[in-house]
Amino acid sequence: MRTFSHLDIEEQTTGTLSYDRDNGWSKPFPSLDSENTLVVVFAAHEYCDAPEPLLEICNYFPESKIIGCSSPVVICDGLLLEGAIAVGIIRFENTQIRLFSASVNAFEESHAAGQQLGEQLTNPDLKGVLMFADGVTTEATELVRGLQERLPPDVTIAGGLASGHTLDDTWMLCDGELKRFHACAVGFIGNRVELTRATGGGWRLIGTECQATRTAGRTLFELDGEPAHDVYQRQVGREMGFGLHESSTRYPLTLRLPNLEMQIVRDVNTVDEVSGAIELAGDIPEGVTVQVMTTTADEILDGVDEAIERMRSKTILPQNNALAICVSCAGRRTVLLDKTREEAALAYDGLGHGIHQIGMYAFGEISTTSSGPPQVHNETLTMGLIREY
């Protein structure tokens, strides 16, 4: 006599699969296509020029909303995959999903693009927004700020910026169409849907606190009235035999924003010794408190536990029928090196193997709500857990 498990009784509404050129698809496509199915795709940049697998996804899910972007390294159920595609699917029974895109051809267009997306998505029953944008032309903080201005209060916003091996090979997948220089967002509308977000770092503070006394956009000109380069050089020094330029990739800055307990991390992209300015990977408001950070590979992995604990503090983790979107910073890979695959595995283990997981390494991570300052991160692991209850 056959016995029925819990999974036999409760129909599965989520799934994951992956693709690589040597082995093809890891499993058959699940029969989850519907007008309220979300398909999230992360793929290596070369599939923009050889899109046959992406077309297979679009053909198999003609009714679904398809969103995604490029990333040289993707994650699928705890496995780190290079040159591959990771696909996550979730079908909703009592939730509407809406998907829109907006062009972002330059940093200056980011705020207006966010407002446009917010106007299209706004709804009294909107519970969450999953958003991806081109990592080359988008100023993520302004994009999120524009979105926040048009949304109801306390809507969760999660996502990240498309990445590539270089700045020339990023792209977006917006409703199944390949695009560059766009932002794409999907909204979850209903009373039984949940998008829960959490972040983890793994960085420790060094040096002394300073005030950003002159900034413009992503450029930090002065700390405590001195050229930013001079202050940064004193605090970082030439540890472990590295020069200042090489050290900058291992010594990001943390920004302490007013009325926000969480610290925002900013990568140091370039240091101009002539002008004394530091170019960051995201915006830096004038007047914020700044401090240098550093880390090790093991400390970065501790950041995964931090994110899991924060997720557990916000929701009871489901046993199945949930989709986790993990967006980690591309810069974390430069610290983790051979241990990068451990980050994906730890996140999968921590959330529980009943929760399907896909992820990517991004040029910036988004984890915030429509209330309060827009939280756009670098060097951070962010998680967005989507489920219907």
PDB file of C-alpha atoms in Angstrom, residues 5-232:
ATOM      1  CA  SER A   5       4.293  12.254   1.962  1.00  0.00           C
ATOM      2  CA  HIS A   6       3.565  15.923   2.635  1.00  0.00           C
ATOM      3  CA  LEU A   7       5.047  16.815  -0.756  1.00  0.00           C
ATOM      4  CA  ASP A   8       2.670  14.409  -2.506  1.00  0.00           C
ATOM      5  CA  ILE A   9      -0.320  16.169  -0.962  1.00  0.00           C
ATOM      6  CA  GLU A  10       0.814  19.774  -1.371  1.00  0.00           C
ATOM      7  CA  GLU A  11       1.419  20.648  -4.999  1.00  0.00           C
ATOM      8  CA  GLN A  12       4.832  22.127  -5.654  1.00  0.00           C
ATOM      9  CA  THR A  13       4.732  25.710  -6.903  1.00  0.00           C
ATOM     10  CA  THR A  14       8.463  26.439  -7.103  1.00  0.00           C
ATOM     11  CA  GLY A  15      11.396  24.985  -8.990  1.00  0.00           C
ATOM     12  CA  THR A  16      14.961  25.569 -10.115  1.00  0.00           C
ATOM     13  CA  LEU A  17      17.179  24.312 -12.910  1.00  0.00           C
ATOM     14  CA  SER A  18      20.465  25.225 -14.521  1.00  0.00           C
ATOM     15  CA  TYR A  19      22.164  25.043 -17.903  1.00  0.00           C
ATOM     16  CA  ASP A  20      25.718  24.776 -19.143  1.00  0.00           C
ATOM     17  CA  ARG A  21      27.064  24.131 -22.628  1.00  0.00           C
ATOM     18  CA  ASP A  22      28.627  20.776 -21.796  1.00  0.00           C
ATOM     19  CA  ASN A  23      25.639  19.158 -20.103  1.00  0.00           C
ATOM     20  CA  GLY A  24      22.597  21.119 -21.261  1.00  0.00           C
ATOM     21  CA  TRP A  25      19.691  21.504 -18.837  1.00  0.00           C
ATOM     22  CA  SER A  26      20.070  19.935 -15.404  1.00  0.00           C
ATOM     23  CA  LYS A  27      16.457  18.687 -15.398  1.00  0.00           C
ATOM     24  CA  PRO A  28      13.228  19.027 -17.419  1.00  0.00           C
ATOM     25  CA  PHE A  29      11.313  22.299 -17.185  1.00  0.00           C
ATOM     26  CA  PRO A  30       8.611  22.102 -14.486  1.00  0.00           C
ATOM     27  CA  SER A  31       4.981  22.520 -15.559  1.00  0.00           C
ATOM     28  CA  LEU A  32       4.444  25.816 -13.763  1.00  0.00           C
ATOM     29  CA  ASP A  33       3.644  28.234 -16.595  1.00  0.00           C
ATOM     30  CA  SER A  34       0.769  30.666 -15.881  1.00  0.00           C
ATOM     31  CA  GLU A  35       0.019  34.376 -16.023  1.00  0.00           C
ATOM     32  CA  ASN A  36       0.958  34.537 -12.326  1.00  0.00           C
ATOM     33  CA  THR A  37       4.237  32.654 -12.614  1.00  0.00           C
ATOM     34  CA  LEU A  38       7.539  34.465 -12.108  1.00  0.00           C
ATOM     35  CA  VAL A  39      10.681  33.134 -13.812  1.00  0.00           C
ATOM     36  CA  VAL A  40      13.982  34.655 -12.619  1.00  0.00           C
ATOM     37  CA  VAL A  41      17.037  34.076 -14.827  1.00  0.00           C
ATOM     38  CA  PHE A  42      20.705  34.788 -14.109  1.00  0.00           C
ATOM     39  CA  ALA A  43      23.104  33.965 -16.939  1.00  0.00           C
ATOM     40  CA  ALA A  44      26.685  34.460 -18.063  1.00  0.00           C
ATOM     41  CA  HIS A  45      27.144  37.378 -20.453  1.00  0.00           C
ATOM     42  CA  GLU A  46      27.976  35.192 -23.485  1.00  0.00           C
ATOM     43  CA  TYR A  47      24.380  33.966 -23.710  1.00  0.00           C
ATOM     44  CA  CYS A  48      23.455  37.387 -25.061  1.00  0.00           C
ATOM     45  CA  ASP A  49      25.309  36.419 -28.269  1.00  0.00           C
ATOM     46  CA  ALA A  50      24.169  32.787 -28.200  1.00  0.00           C
ATOM     47  CA  PRO A  51      20.672  33.079 -26.717  1.00  0.00           C
ATOM     48  CA  GLU A  52      19.209  29.694 -27.696  1.00  0.00           C
ATOM     49  CA  PRO A  53      18.863  28.480 -24.055  1.00  0.00           C
ATOM     50  CA  LEU A  54      17.230  31.786 -23.100  1.00  0.00           C
ATOM     51  CA  LEU A  55      14.789  31.371 -25.988  1.00  0.00           C
ATOM     52  CA  GLU A  56      13.966  27.880 -24.718  1.00  0.00           C
ATOM     53  CA  ILE A  57      12.959  29.400 -21.395  1.00  0.00           C
ATOM     54  CA  CYS A  58      10.748  31.984 -23.100  1.00  0.00           C
ATOM     55  CA  ASN A  59       9.126  29.356 -25.309  1.00  0.00           C
ATOM     56  CA  TYR A  60       8.403  27.017 -22.401  1.00  0.00           C
ATOM     57  CA  PHE A  61       6.951  29.781 -20.209  1.00  0.00           C
ATOM     58  CA  PRO A  62       4.945  31.891 -22.698  1.00  0.00           C
ATOM     59  CA  GLU A  63       2.419  33.120 -20.095  1.00  0.00           C
ATOM     60  CA  SER A  64       4.911  33.771 -17.308  1.00  0.00           C
ATOM     61  CA  LYS A  65       6.703  36.976 -16.307  1.00  0.00           C
ATOM     62  CA  ILE A  66      10.421  36.533 -17.047  1.00  0.00           C
ATOM     63  CA  ILE A  67      13.028  38.788 -15.439  1.00  0.00           C
ATOM     64  CA  GLY A  68      16.785  38.532 -14.976  1.00  0.00           C
ATOM     65  CA  CYS A  69      20.236  39.778 -15.900  1.00  0.00           C
ATOM     66  CA  SER A  70      23.841  38.869 -16.613  1.00  0.00           C
ATOM     67  CA  SER A  71      26.377  37.610 -14.086  1.00  0.00           C
ATOM     68  CA  PRO A  72      29.595  35.704 -14.854  1.00  0.00           C
ATOM     69  CA  VAL A  73      28.979  33.422 -11.868  1.00  0.00           C
ATOM     70  CA  VAL A  74      25.516  32.177 -10.926  1.00  0.00           C
ATOM     71  CA  ILE A  75      24.093  30.101  -8.072  1.00  0.00           C
ATOM     72  CA  CYS A  76      21.546  27.296  -8.227  1.00  0.00           C
ATOM     73  CA  ASP A  77      20.511  25.411  -5.069  1.00  0.00           C
ATOM     74  CA  GLY A  78      23.841  25.905  -3.347  1.00  0.00           C
ATOM     75  CA  LEU A  79      26.041  25.238  -6.380  1.00  0.00           C
ATOM     76  CA  LEU A  80      28.337  27.894  -7.836  1.00  0.00           C
ATOM     77  CA  LEU A  81      28.327  27.740 -11.655  1.00  0.00           C
ATOM     78  CA  GLU A  82      30.534  29.626 -14.137  1.00  0.00           C
ATOM     79  CA  GLY A  83      29.517  30.208 -17.757  1.00  0.00           C
ATOM     80  CA  ALA A  84      26.054  28.934 -16.901  1.00  0.00           C
ATOM     81  CA  ILE A  85      22.376  29.855 -16.494  1.00  0.00           C
ATOM     82  CA  ALA A  86      20.377  29.574 -13.257  1.00  0.00           C
ATOM     83  CA  VAL A  87      16.569  29.640 -13.382  1.00  0.00           C
ATOM     84  CA  GLY A  88      14.157  30.002 -10.472  1.00  0.00           C
ATOM     85  CA  ILE A  89      10.386  29.625 -10.900  1.00  0.00           C
ATOM     86  CA  ILE A  90       7.517  30.405  -8.535  1.00  0.00           C
ATOM     87  CA  ARG A  91       3.825  30.144  -9.409  1.00  0.00           C
ATOM     88  CA  PHE A  92       1.299  32.065  -7.339  1.00  0.00           C
ATOM     89  CA  GLU A  93      -2.297  31.012  -6.720  1.00  0.00           C
ATOM     90  CA  ASN A  94      -3.642  34.109  -4.946  1.00  0.00           C
ATOM     91  CA  THR A  95      -1.178  36.804  -5.995  1.00  0.00           C
ATOM     92  CA  GLN A  96      -0.987  39.065  -9.025  1.00  0.00           C
ATOM     93  CA  ILE A  97       2.416  39.895 -10.465  1.00  0.00           C
ATOM     94  CA  ARG A  98       3.148  42.841 -12.720  1.00  0.00           C
ATOM     95  CA  LEU A  99       6.352  43.453 -14.651  1.00  0.00           C
ATOM     96  CA  PHE A 100       7.600  46.705 -16.175  1.00  0.00           C
ATOM     97  CA  SER A 101      10.868  48.103 -17.514  1.00  0.00           C
ATOM     98  CA  ALA A 102      12.376  51.543 -18.049  1.00  0.00           C
ATOM     99  CA  SER A 103      15.422  52.668 -19.995  1.00  0.00           C
ATOM    100  CA  VAL A 104      18.430  53.985 -18.049  1.00  0.00           C
ATOM    101  CA  ASN A 105      21.000  55.286 -20.514  1.00  0.00           C
ATOM    102  CA  ALA A 106      22.976  57.371 -17.999  1.00  0.00           C
ATOM    103  CA  PHE A 107      23.288  57.909 -14.248  1.00  0.00           C
ATOM    104  CA  GLU A 108      21.241  61.095 -14.609  1.00  0.00           C
ATOM    105  CA  GLU A 109      18.216  59.105 -15.834  1.00  0.00           C
ATOM    106  CA  SER A 110      18.131  56.742 -12.841  1.00  0.00           C
ATOM    107  CA  HIS A 111      15.785  58.748 -10.621  1.00  0.00           C
ATOM    108  CA  ALA A 112      13.229  59.299 -13.365  1.00  0.00           C
ATOM    109  CA  ALA A 113      13.392  55.616 -14.311  1.00  0.00           C
ATOM    110  CA  GLY A 114      12.649  54.654 -10.709  1.00  0.00           C
ATOM    111  CA  GLN A 115       9.687  57.027 -10.623  1.00  0.00           C
ATOM    112  CA  GLN A 116       8.368  55.570 -13.883  1.00  0.00           C
ATOM    113  CA  LEU A 117       8.562  52.025 -12.516  1.00  0.00           C
ATOM    114  CA  GLY A 118       6.934  53.098  -9.269  1.00  0.00           C
ATOM    115  CA  GLU A 119       4.019  54.743 -11.066  1.00  0.00           C
ATOM    116  CA  GLN A 120       3.422  51.571 -13.053  1.00  0.00           C
ATOM    117  CA  LEU A 121       3.691  49.248 -10.051  1.00  0.00           C
ATOM    118  CA  THR A 122       1.911  51.212  -7.336  1.00  0.00           C
ATOM    119  CA  ASN A 123      -1.115  49.500  -5.826  1.00  0.00           C
ATOM    120  CA  PRO A 124      -2.657  49.562  -2.316  1.00  0.00           C
ATOM    121  CA  ASP A 125      -2.018  45.809  -2.003  1.00  0.00           C
ATOM    122  CA  LEU A 126       1.562  45.878  -3.311  1.00  0.00           C
ATOM    123  CA  LYS A 127       3.720  43.868  -0.884  1.00  0.00           C
ATOM    124  CA  GLY A 128       7.096  43.720  -2.583  1.00  0.00           C
ATOM    125  CA  VAL A 129       9.208  44.620  -5.615  1.00  0.00           C
ATOM    126  CA  LEU A 130      12.039  42.579  -7.126  1.00  0.00           C
ATOM    127  CA  MET A 131      14.196  44.806  -9.332  1.00  0.00           C
ATOM    128  CA  PHE A 132      17.292  44.409 -11.486  1.00  0.00           C
ATOM    129  CA  ALA A 133      19.102  47.101 -13.452  1.00  0.00           C
ATOM    130  CA  ASP A 134      22.090  47.482 -15.736  1.00  0.00           C
ATOM    131  CA  GLY A 135      25.182  47.892 -13.584  1.00  0.00           C
ATOM    132  CA  VAL A 136      26.929  50.220 -16.049  1.00  0.00           C
ATOM    133  CA  THR A 137      24.531  53.159 -16.487  1.00  0.00           C
ATOM    134  CA  THR A 138      22.415  52.969 -13.335  1.00  0.00           C
ATOM    135  CA  GLU A 139      22.956  54.997 -10.179  1.00  0.00           C
ATOM    136  CA  ALA A 140      21.173  52.482  -7.982  1.00  0.00           C
ATOM    137  CA  THR A 141      20.470  54.773  -5.039  1.00  0.00           C
ATOM    138  CA  GLU A 142      18.684  57.282  -7.260  1.00  0.00           C
ATOM    139  CA  LEU A 143      16.797  54.480  -9.014  1.00  0.00           C
ATOM    140  CA  VAL A 144      15.553  53.149  -5.676  1.00  0.00           C
ATOM    141  CA  ARG A 145      14.788  56.636  -4.361  1.00  0.00           C
ATOM    142  CA  GLY A 146      12.632  57.349  -7.406  1.00  0.00           C
ATOM    143  CA  LEU A 147      10.827  54.038  -6.956  1.00  0.00           C
ATOM    144  CA  GLN A 148      10.223  54.725  -3.255  1.00  0.00           C
ATOM    145  CA  GLU A 149       8.596  58.072  -4.033  1.00  0.00           C
ATOM    146  CA  ARG A 150       5.809  56.392  -5.981  1.00  0.00           C
ATOM    147  CA  LEU A 151       5.131  53.307  -3.824  1.00  0.00           C
ATOM    148  CA  PRO A 152       2.874  52.789  -0.799  1.00  0.00           C
ATOM    149  CA  PRO A 153       4.663  52.811   2.576  1.00  0.00           C
ATOM    150  CA  ASP A 154       6.759  49.875   3.788  1.00  0.00           C
ATOM    151  CA  VAL A 155       6.907  47.926   0.515  1.00  0.00           C
ATOM    152  CA  THR A 156       9.935  45.618   0.465  1.00  0.00           C
ATOM    153  CA  ILE A 157      12.399  46.218  -2.390  1.00  0.00           C
ATOM    154  CA  ALA A 158      15.103  43.676  -3.259  1.00  0.00           C
ATOM    155  CA  GLY A 159      17.390  42.994  -6.221  1.00  0.00           C
ATOM    156  CA  GLY A 160      20.694  44.066  -7.701  1.00  0.00           C
ATOM    157  CA  LEU A 161      22.732  45.379 -10.619  1.00  0.00           C
ATOM    158  CA  ALA A 162      23.689  43.213 -13.591  1.00  0.00           C
ATOM    159  CA  SER A 163      27.389  42.385 -13.752  1.00  0.00           C
ATOM    160  CA  GLY A 164      29.911  40.930 -16.178  1.00  0.00           C
ATOM    161  CA  HIS A 165      33.608  40.269 -16.584  1.00  0.00           C
ATOM    162  CA  THR A 166      33.874  43.857 -17.875  1.00  0.00           C
ATOM    163  CA  LEU A 167      31.602  46.892 -18.051  1.00  0.00           C
ATOM    164  CA  ASP A 168      30.855  46.067 -21.694  1.00  0.00           C
ATOM    165  CA  ASP A 169      29.113  42.739 -21.199  1.00  0.00           C
ATOM    166  CA  THR A 170      26.142  43.469 -18.956  1.00  0.00           C
ATOM    167  CA  TRP A 171      22.544  42.999 -20.068  1.00  0.00           C
ATOM    168  CA  MET A 172      18.992  42.664 -18.790  1.00  0.00           C
ATOM    169  CA  LEU A 173      16.234  40.148 -19.437  1.00  0.00           C
ATOM    170  CA  CYS A 174      12.985  42.133 -19.326  1.00  0.00           C
ATOM    171  CA  ASP A 175       9.815  40.098 -19.899  1.00  0.00           C
ATOM    172  CA  GLY A 176      11.866  37.665 -21.936  1.00  0.00           C
ATOM    173  CA  GLU A 177      13.540  40.336 -24.108  1.00  0.00           C
ATOM    174  CA  LEU A 178      17.297  40.964 -23.979  1.00  0.00           C
ATOM    175  CA  LYS A 179      18.127  44.634 -23.389  1.00  0.00           C
ATOM    176  CA  ARG A 180      21.000  46.844 -22.312  1.00  0.00           C
ATOM    177  CA  PHE A 181      20.775  49.990 -20.192  1.00  0.00           C
ATOM    178  CA  HIS A 182      17.415  49.175 -18.612  1.00  0.00           C
ATOM    179  CA  ALA A 183      15.865  48.619 -15.210  1.00  0.00           C
ATOM    180  CA  CYS A 184      13.256  45.907 -14.834  1.00  0.00           C
ATOM    181  CA  ALA A 185      10.945  45.389 -11.847  1.00  0.00           C
ATOM    182  CA  VAL A 186       8.220  42.944 -10.871  1.00  0.00           C
ATOM    183  CA  GLY A 187       5.627  43.747  -8.212  1.00  0.00           C
ATOM    184  CA  PHE A 188       3.804  41.258  -5.976  1.00  0.00           C
ATOM    185  CA  ILE A 189       0.185  42.249  -5.280  1.00  0.00           C
ATOM    186  CA  GLY A 190      -2.081  40.457  -2.810  1.00  0.00           C
ATOM    187  CA  ASN A 191      -2.753  39.665   0.828  1.00  0.00           C
ATOM    188  CA  ARG A 192      -1.018  36.276   0.903  1.00  0.00           C
ATOM    189  CA  VAL A 193       2.366  37.077  -0.605  1.00  0.00           C
ATOM    190  CA  GLU A 194       5.576  37.850   1.260  1.00  0.00           C
ATOM    191  CA  LEU A 195       8.955  39.180   0.141  1.00  0.00           C
ATOM    192  CA  THR A 196      11.322  39.098   3.104  1.00  0.00           C
ATOM    193  CA  ARG A 197      14.786  40.633   2.860  1.00  0.00           C
ATOM    194  CA  ALA A 198      17.983  40.206   4.860  1.00  0.00           C
ATOM    195  CA  THR A 199      21.624  41.239   4.516  1.00  0.00           C
ATOM    196  CA  GLY A 200      24.989  40.041   5.788  1.00  0.00           C
ATOM    197  CA  GLY A 201      28.431  41.595   5.638  1.00  0.00           C
ATOM    198  CA  GLY A 202      31.436  40.026   7.287  1.00  0.00           C
ATOM    199  CA  TRP A 203      33.563  43.170   7.376  1.00  0.00           C
ATOM    200  CA  ARG A 204      35.214  44.701  10.462  1.00  0.00           C
ATOM    201  CA  LEU A 205      35.982  48.332  11.140  1.00  0.00           C
ATOM    202  CA  ILE A 206      39.535  49.671  11.279  1.00  0.00           C
ATOM    203  CA  GLY A 207      40.913  53.169  11.591  1.00  0.00           C
ATOM    204  CA  THR A 208      38.947  56.099  12.982  1.00  0.00           C
ATOM    205  CA  GLU A 209      35.612  57.661  12.102  1.00  0.00           C
ATOM    206  CA  CYS A 210      35.691  60.608   9.703  1.00  0.00           C
ATOM    207  CA  GLN A 211      33.105  62.925   8.224  1.00  0.00           C
ATOM    208  CA  ALA A 212      32.626  63.193   4.467  1.00  0.00           C
ATOM    209  CA  THR A 213      32.986  66.962   4.226  1.00  0.00           C
ATOM    210  CA  ARG A 214      32.892  67.289   0.422  1.00  0.00           C
ATOM    211  CA  THR A 215      31.256  64.844  -1.987  1.00  0.00           C
ATOM    212  CA  ALA A 216      29.520  64.805  -5.369  1.00  0.00           C
ATOM    213  CA  GLY A 217      27.609  61.737  -6.493  1.00  0.00           C
ATOM    214  CA  ARG A 218      30.041  58.831  -6.279  1.00  0.00           C
ATOM    215  CA  THR A 219      33.116  61.007  -5.688  1.00  0.00           C
ATOM    216  CA  LEU A 220      34.536  61.584  -2.221  1.00  0.00           C
ATOM    217  CA  PHE A 221      36.745  64.678  -2.267  1.00  0.00           C
ATOM    218  CA  GLU A 222      37.389  65.402   1.416  1.00  0.00           C
ATOM    219  CA  LEU A 223      37.344  63.638   4.778  1.00  0.00           C
ATOM    220  CA  ASP A 224      37.429  65.933   7.811  1.00  0.00           C
ATOM    221  CA  GLY A 225      38.433  68.777   5.494  1.00  0.00           C
ATOM    222  CA  GLU A 226      41.488  66.958   4.109  1.00  0.00           C
ATOM    223  CA  PRO A 227      41.914  65.341   0.687  1.00  0.00           C
ATOM    224  CA  ALA A 228      40.182  61.975   0.925  1.00  0.00           C
ATOM    225  CA  HIS A 229      43.201  60.216  -0.599  1.00  0.00           C
ATOM    226  CA  ASP A 230      45.491  61.395   2.224  1.00  0.00           C
ATOM    227  CA  VAL A 231      43.161  60.264   5.008  1.00  0.00           C
ATOM    228  CA  TYR A 232      42.459  56.943   3.325  1.00  0.00           C
TER     229      TYR A 232
END
